[in-house]
CSV table of C-alpha atoms and ligand atoms in Angstrom, one decimal:
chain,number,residue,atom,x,y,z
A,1,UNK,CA,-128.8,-3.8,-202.6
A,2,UNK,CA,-125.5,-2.8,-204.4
A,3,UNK,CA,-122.5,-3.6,-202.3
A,4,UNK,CA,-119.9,-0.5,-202.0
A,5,UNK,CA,-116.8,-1.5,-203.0
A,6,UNK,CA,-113.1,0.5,-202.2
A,7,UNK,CA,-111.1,1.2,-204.5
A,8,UNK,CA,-107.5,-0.5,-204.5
A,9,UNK,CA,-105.2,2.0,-205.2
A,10,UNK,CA,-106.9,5.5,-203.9
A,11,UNK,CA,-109.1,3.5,-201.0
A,12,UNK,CA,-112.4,6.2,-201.9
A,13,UNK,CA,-115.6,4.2,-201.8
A,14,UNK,CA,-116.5,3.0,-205.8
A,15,UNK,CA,-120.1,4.3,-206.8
A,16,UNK,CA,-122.0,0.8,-207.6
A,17,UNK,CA,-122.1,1.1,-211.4
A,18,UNK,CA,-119.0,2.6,-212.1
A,19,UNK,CA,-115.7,1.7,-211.9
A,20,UNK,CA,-113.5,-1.1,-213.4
A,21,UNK,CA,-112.7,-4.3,-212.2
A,22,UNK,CA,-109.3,-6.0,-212.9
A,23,UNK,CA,-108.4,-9.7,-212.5
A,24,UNK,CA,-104.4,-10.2,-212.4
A,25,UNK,CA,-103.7,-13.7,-213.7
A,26,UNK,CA,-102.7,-15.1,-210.2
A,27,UNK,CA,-106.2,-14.5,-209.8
A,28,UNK,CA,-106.1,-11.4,-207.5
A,29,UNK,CA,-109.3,-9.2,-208.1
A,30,UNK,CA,-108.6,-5.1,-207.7
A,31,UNK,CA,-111.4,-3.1,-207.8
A,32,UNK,CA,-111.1,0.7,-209.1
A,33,UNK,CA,-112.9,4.0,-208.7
A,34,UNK,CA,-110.9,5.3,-212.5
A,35,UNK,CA,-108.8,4.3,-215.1
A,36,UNK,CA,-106.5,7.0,-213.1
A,37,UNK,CA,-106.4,4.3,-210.4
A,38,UNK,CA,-105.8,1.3,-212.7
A,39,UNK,CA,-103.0,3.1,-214.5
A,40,UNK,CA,-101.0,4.0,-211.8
A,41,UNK,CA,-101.3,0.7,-210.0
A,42,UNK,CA,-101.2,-2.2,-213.2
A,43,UNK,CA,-99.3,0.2,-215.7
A,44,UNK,CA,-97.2,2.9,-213.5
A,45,UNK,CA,-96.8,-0.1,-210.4
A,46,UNK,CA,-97.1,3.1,-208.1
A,47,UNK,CA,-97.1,2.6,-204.6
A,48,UNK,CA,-100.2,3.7,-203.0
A,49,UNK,CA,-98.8,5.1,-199.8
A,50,UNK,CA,-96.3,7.3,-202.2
A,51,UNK,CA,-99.2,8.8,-204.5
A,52,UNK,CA,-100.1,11.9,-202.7
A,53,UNK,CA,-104.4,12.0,-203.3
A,54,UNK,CA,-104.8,8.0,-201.9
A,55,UNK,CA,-106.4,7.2,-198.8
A,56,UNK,CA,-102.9,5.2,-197.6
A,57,UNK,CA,-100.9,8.2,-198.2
A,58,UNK,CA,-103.1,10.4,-195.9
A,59,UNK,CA,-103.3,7.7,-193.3
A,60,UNK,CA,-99.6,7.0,-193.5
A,61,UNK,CA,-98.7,11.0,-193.3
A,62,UNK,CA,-100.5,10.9,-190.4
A,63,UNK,CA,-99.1,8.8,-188.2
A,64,UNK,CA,-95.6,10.1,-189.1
A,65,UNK,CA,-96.8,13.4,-188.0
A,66,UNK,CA,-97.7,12.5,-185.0
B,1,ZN,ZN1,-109.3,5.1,-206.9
């Protein structure tokens, strides 16, 4: 069976079969649903809780609302 993996950046569930994989050389593993997701988190070094479509940023605009 084809474990589900989340994304790192967005937090959506990855499709098994797609996706990218990327291995930082301190040997963290981040898993992502796009190359979008990869870009802004290795290249851009966006925030995920300040990029307005991630999981995070929903969850953290939530509880401010509140
Ligand atoms: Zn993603």
């Amino acid at each position: 069976m084809p474990r589900t993996r989340i994304c790192s950046f967005c937090g959506k569930e990855i499709e098994p079969g797609t996706g990218v994989m990327y291995v930082r050389k301190d040997g963290t593993v981040f898993t992502f649903c796009s190359s979008k997701c990869e870009r802004n988190m290795i290249k851009l070094k966006r925030k995920s809780r300040k990029v307005e479509w991630t999981e995070a940023y929903r969850k953290e605009k939530a509880v401010r609302v509140k």
